[in-house]
XYZ file of C-alpha atoms in Angstrom:
369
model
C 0.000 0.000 0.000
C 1.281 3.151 -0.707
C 2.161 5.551 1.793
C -0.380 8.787 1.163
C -2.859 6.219 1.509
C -1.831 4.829 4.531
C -4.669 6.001 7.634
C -2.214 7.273 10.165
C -1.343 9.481 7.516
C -4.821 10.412 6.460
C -6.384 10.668 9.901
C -2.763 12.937 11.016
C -3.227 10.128 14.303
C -1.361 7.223 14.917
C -4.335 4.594 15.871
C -3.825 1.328 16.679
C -5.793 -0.935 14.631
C -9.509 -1.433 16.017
C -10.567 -4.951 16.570
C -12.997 -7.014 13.954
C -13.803 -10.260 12.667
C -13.891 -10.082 9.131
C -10.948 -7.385 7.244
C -11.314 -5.426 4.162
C -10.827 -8.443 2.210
C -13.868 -10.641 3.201
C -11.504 -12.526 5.337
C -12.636 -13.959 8.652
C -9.658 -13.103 11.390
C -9.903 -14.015 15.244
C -10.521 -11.164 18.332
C -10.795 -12.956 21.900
C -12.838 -10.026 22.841
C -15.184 -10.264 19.630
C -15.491 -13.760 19.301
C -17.455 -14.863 22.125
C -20.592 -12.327 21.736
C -20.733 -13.870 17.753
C -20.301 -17.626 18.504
C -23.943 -17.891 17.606
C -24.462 -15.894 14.645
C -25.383 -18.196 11.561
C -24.895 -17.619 7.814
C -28.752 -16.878 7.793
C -27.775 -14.307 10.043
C -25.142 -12.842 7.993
C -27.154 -13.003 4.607
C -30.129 -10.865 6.790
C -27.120 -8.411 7.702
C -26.095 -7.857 4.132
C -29.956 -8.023 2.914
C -30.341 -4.727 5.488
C -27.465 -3.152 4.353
C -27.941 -3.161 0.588
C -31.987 -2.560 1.298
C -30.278 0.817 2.999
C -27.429 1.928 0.481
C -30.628 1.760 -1.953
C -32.807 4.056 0.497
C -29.773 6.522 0.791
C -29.157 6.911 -2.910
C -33.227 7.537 -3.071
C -32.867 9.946 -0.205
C -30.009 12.196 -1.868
C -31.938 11.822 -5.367
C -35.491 13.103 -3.986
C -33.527 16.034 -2.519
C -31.311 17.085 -5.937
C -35.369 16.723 -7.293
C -36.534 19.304 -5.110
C -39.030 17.218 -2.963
C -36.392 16.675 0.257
C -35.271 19.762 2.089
C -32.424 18.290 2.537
C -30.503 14.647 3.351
C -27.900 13.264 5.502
C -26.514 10.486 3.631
C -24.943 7.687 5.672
C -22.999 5.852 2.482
C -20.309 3.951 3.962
C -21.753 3.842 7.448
C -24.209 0.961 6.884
C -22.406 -1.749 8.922
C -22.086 0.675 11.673
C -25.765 1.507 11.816
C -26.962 -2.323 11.453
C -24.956 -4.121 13.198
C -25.461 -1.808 15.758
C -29.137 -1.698 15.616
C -29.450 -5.420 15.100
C -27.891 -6.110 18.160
C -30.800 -4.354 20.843
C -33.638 -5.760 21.892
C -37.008 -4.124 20.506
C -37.540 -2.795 24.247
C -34.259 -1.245 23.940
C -34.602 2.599 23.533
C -32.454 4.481 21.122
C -31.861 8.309 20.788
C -30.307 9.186 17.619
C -28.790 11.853 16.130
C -29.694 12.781 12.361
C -27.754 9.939 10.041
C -29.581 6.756 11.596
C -31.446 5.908 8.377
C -29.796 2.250 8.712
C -31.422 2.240 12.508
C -35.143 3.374 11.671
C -34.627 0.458 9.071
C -34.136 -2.135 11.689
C -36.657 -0.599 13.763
C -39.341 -0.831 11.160
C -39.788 2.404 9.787
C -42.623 2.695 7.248
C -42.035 4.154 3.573
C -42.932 7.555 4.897
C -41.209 7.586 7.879
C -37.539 8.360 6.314
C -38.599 11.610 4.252
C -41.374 12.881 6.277
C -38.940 15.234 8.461
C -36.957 16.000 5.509
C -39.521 16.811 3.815
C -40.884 19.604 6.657
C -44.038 17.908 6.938
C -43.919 17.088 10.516
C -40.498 17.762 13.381
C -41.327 13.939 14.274
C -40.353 11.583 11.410
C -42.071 8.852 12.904
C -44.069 7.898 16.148
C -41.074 7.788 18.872
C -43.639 4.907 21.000
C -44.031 2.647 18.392
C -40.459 2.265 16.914
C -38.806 3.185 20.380
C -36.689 5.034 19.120
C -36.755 9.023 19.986
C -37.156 11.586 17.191
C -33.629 12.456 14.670
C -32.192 15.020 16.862
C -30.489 17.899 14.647
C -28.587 19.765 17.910
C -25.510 17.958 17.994
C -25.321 15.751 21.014
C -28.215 16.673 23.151
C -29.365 12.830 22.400
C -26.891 11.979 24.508
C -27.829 13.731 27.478
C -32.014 12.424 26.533
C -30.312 8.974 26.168
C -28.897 9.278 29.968
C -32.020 10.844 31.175
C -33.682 7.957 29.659
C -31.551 5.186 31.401
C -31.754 6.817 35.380
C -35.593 6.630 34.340
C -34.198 2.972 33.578
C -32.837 2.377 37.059
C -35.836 3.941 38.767
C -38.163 1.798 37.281
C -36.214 -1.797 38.001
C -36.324 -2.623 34.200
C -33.292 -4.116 32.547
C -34.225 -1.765 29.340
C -30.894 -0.286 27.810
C -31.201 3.559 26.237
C -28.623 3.493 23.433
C -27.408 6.956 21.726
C -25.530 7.197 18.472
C -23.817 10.411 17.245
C -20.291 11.443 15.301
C -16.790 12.057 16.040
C -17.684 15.431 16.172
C -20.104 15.450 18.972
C -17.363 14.579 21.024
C -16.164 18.276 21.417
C -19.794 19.104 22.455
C -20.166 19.490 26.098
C -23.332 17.897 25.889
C -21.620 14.297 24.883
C -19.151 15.134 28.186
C -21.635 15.732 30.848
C -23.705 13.012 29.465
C -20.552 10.638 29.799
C -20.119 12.250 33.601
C -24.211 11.475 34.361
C -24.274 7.798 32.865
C -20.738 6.704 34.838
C -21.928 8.920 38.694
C -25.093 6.996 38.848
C -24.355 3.526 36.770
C -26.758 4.587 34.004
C -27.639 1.845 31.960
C -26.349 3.467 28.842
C -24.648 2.513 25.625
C -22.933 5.448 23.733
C -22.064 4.631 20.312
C -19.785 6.820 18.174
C -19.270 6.603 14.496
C -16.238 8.101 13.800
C -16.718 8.835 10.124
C -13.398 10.962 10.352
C -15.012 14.197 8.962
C -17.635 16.477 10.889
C -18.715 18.411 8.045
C -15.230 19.985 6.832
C -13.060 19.496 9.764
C -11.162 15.962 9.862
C -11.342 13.544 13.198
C -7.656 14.814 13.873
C -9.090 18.397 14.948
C -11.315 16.394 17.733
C -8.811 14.106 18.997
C -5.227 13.529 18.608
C -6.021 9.988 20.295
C -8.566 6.961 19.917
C -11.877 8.594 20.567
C -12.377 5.466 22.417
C -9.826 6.156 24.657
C -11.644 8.939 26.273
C -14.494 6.896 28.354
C -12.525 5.167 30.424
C -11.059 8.433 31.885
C -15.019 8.499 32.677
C -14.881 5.760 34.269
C -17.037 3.845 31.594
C -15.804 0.749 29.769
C -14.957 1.137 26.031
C -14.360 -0.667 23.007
C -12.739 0.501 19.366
C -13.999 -1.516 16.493
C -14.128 -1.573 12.926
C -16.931 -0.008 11.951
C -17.528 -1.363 8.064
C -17.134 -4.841 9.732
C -20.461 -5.607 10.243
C -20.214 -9.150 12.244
C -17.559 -6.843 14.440
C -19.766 -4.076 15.592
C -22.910 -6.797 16.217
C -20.453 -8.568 18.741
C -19.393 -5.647 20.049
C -22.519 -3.912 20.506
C -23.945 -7.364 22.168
C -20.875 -6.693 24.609
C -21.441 -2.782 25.615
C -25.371 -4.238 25.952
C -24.023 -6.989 28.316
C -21.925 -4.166 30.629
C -25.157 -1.993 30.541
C -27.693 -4.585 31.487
C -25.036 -5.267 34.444
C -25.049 -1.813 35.806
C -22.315 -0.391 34.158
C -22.532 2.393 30.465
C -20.520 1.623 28.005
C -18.746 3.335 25.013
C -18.382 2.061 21.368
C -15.840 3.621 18.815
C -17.304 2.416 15.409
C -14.335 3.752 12.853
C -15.839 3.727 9.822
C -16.034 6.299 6.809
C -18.656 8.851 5.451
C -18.627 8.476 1.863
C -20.731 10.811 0.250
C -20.993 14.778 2.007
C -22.103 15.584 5.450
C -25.430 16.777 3.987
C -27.058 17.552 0.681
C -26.077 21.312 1.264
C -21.951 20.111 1.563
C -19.627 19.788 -0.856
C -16.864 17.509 0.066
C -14.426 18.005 -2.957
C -13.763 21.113 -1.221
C -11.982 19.725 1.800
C -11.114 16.251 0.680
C -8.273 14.332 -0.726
C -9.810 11.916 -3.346
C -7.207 9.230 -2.327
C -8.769 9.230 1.203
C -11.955 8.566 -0.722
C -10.735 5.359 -2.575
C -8.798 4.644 0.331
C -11.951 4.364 2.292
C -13.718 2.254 -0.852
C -11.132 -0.226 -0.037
C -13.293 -1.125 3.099
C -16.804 -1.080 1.716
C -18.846 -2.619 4.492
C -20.969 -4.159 1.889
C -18.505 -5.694 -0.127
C -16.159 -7.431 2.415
C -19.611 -8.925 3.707
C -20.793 -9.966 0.209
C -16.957 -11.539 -0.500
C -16.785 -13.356 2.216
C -20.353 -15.093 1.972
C -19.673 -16.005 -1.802
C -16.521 -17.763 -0.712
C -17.862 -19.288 2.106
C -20.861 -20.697 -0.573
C -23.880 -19.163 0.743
C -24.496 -15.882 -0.931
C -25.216 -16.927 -4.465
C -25.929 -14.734 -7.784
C -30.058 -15.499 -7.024
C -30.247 -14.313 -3.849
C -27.935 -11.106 -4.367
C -30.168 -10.527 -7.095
C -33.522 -11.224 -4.611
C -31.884 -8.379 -2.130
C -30.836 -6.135 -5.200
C -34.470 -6.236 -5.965
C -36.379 -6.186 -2.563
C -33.933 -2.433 -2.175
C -35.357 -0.884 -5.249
C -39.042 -1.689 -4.356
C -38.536 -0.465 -1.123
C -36.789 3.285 -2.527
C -39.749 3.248 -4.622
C -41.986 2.852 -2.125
C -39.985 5.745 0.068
C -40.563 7.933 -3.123
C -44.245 7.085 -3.794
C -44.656 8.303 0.081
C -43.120 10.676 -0.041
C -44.724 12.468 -3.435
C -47.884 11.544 -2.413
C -47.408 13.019 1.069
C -50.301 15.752 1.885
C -48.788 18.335 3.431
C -50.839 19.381 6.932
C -52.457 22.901 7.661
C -50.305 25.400 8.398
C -52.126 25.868 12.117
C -51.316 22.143 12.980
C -47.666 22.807 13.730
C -49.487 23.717 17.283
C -50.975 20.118 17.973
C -49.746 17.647 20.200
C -47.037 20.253 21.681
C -48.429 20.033 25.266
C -50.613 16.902 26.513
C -53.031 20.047 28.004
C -54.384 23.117 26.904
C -51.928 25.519 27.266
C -52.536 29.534 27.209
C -49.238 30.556 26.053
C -49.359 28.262 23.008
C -53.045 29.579 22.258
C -51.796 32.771 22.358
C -49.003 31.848 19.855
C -51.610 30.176 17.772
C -53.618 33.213 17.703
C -50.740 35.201 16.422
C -49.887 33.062 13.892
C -53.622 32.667 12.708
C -53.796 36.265 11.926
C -50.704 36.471 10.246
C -51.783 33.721 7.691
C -54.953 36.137 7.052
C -52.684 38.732 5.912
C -51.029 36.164 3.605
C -54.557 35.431 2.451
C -55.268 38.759 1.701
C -52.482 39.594 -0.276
């Protein structure tokens, strides 16, 4: 490999390689840590891994077109970051409760998100995207790590309530510098929350590279916390469903945990980005090297149990599902203008009538004109 493409020299950190179970090649390689919380998973299991994440490339590619077409606001894409997101995902139980931040398209997929429910937010048809009780999963959170502080609220709630419930919270490398993601770390380890914090480290938040956040393993940081951490490779998809089965395991036993997925954001922070502005296109293939998707896919074939007919059967169960994300979303109605007021308060509440009021008569003077 040649040396400008080399990570350390990417990333500007010298990191120690995180730990997986199947490399870039679609080679299966042994972790003591790893191995133990994957002993069970099956090659059924593995083809329903790879099913999810090509089902979710497709959904992000739909995503990023319906916005260039003018019917999205706008889209964070999450190319690259699909082993992260389902492995992750796939791991919690369904009474698990996750708080995410605003890339977790892979996670509403493994929660069950209807057509409608990935474009209805980015659309700015309703702040919700979905109905946080049914999926159990709290709303995309655009303020950069506040989840995580929800997330720890969430687990004391946990503790009061004798359940052995997890709250799990997922946001990027750059969240880290928020104070937010540091008093949330401070909460979960003082009172034994049972808390999972996972952090992809796509190595870019927005323009500014993972080296500007930390000149060490992000990973590194929790145990100075006080709360138990793992770095894994996060486009190794069998890796970061062990590893989130382990952080679940600490949790459940009265301890948070911390999860360093290192993977790669392919595409640009957001439909509004442009990341040929601040990129090296080397990094890029560099990072193309690892596709999460492909390693998966290689090292099914070779191990005889992905064949040409079922690739085919997932290739094809992805595009109906984008097409039914884009019938839902051009057939959405959007709501009356007044009905951004409902369901803010569980009462009637004289401030908000007041606001309501004001807002009424300014859409009469829209009328008018």
């Amino acid at each position: 490999m040649s040396t400008h493409l080399d990570p350390i020299t990417v990333t500007g950190i010298g990191l120690e390689e995180p730990a997986g179970l199947v490399d870039s090649r679609g080679h299966r390689v042994a972790d003591a840590r790893l191995a133990p919380f994957a002993a069970d998973v099956t090659s059924e299991k593995l083809l329903s891994l790879l099913r999810d994440m090509v089902v979710l490339r497709r959904l992000d590619s739909e995503g990023v077109a319906l916005q260039r077409q003018g019917q999205l606001g706008l889209w964070a894409p999450c190319q690259g970051q699909e082993a992260a997101q389902i492995g992750s995902a796939r791991a919690l139980r369904t009474d698990d409760v996750i708080f995410p931040s605003y890339r977790e398209t892979g996670v509403m997929l493994a929660r069950g998100a209807q057509p409608g429910d990935y474009v209805r937010m980015w659309r700015g048809e309703e702040g919700a995207a979905y109905d946080p009780a049914v999926m159990h999963m709290a709303p995309l959170q655009i303020i950069i790590g506040a989840q995580t502080l929800h997330a720890v609220g969430y687990a004391l709630g946990i503790l009061h309530d004798g359940s052995d419930q997890v709250a799990v919270t997922y946001f990027g490398d750059g969240a880290t510098s928020q104070g937010d993601v540091n008093e949330a770390m401070i909460f979960a380890s003082s009172y034994r929350a049972p808390v999972v914090f996972i952090c992809q480290n796509n190595h870019w938040a927005i323009s500014e590279p993972v080296a500007v956040q930390s000149q060490h393993p992000i990973a590194g940081r929790a145990p100075g916390f006080g709360i138990p951490s793992m770095r894994v490779d996060g486009n190794d998809v069998l890796a970061v469903f062990a590893a989130t089965r382990w952080a679940l395991d600490q949790a459940r036993s009265g301890s948070p945990a911390f999860l360093e997925l290192v993977t790669y954001r392919m595409g640009p922070h957001t439909t509004a980005d442009d990341p040929t502005r601040y990129r090296d296109p080397a990094e890029l293939e560099y990072w193309r090297g690892k596709d999460p998707l492909a390693r998966l896919e290689t090292l099914l074939r070779a191990e005889g149990v992905l064949t040409d007919e079922i690739a085919a059967g997932f290739a094809a169960e992805a595009d109906e599902a984008a097409m039914q994300m884009r019938s839902a979303c051009l057939n959405m109605t959007t709501r009356e203008p007044l009905a951004v007021f409902d369901g803010v308060y569980a009462e009637p509440h004289t401030g908000l009538a007041e606001e309501r009021a004001d807002f009424e008569r300014y859409l009469a003077t829209l009328a008018e004109a």
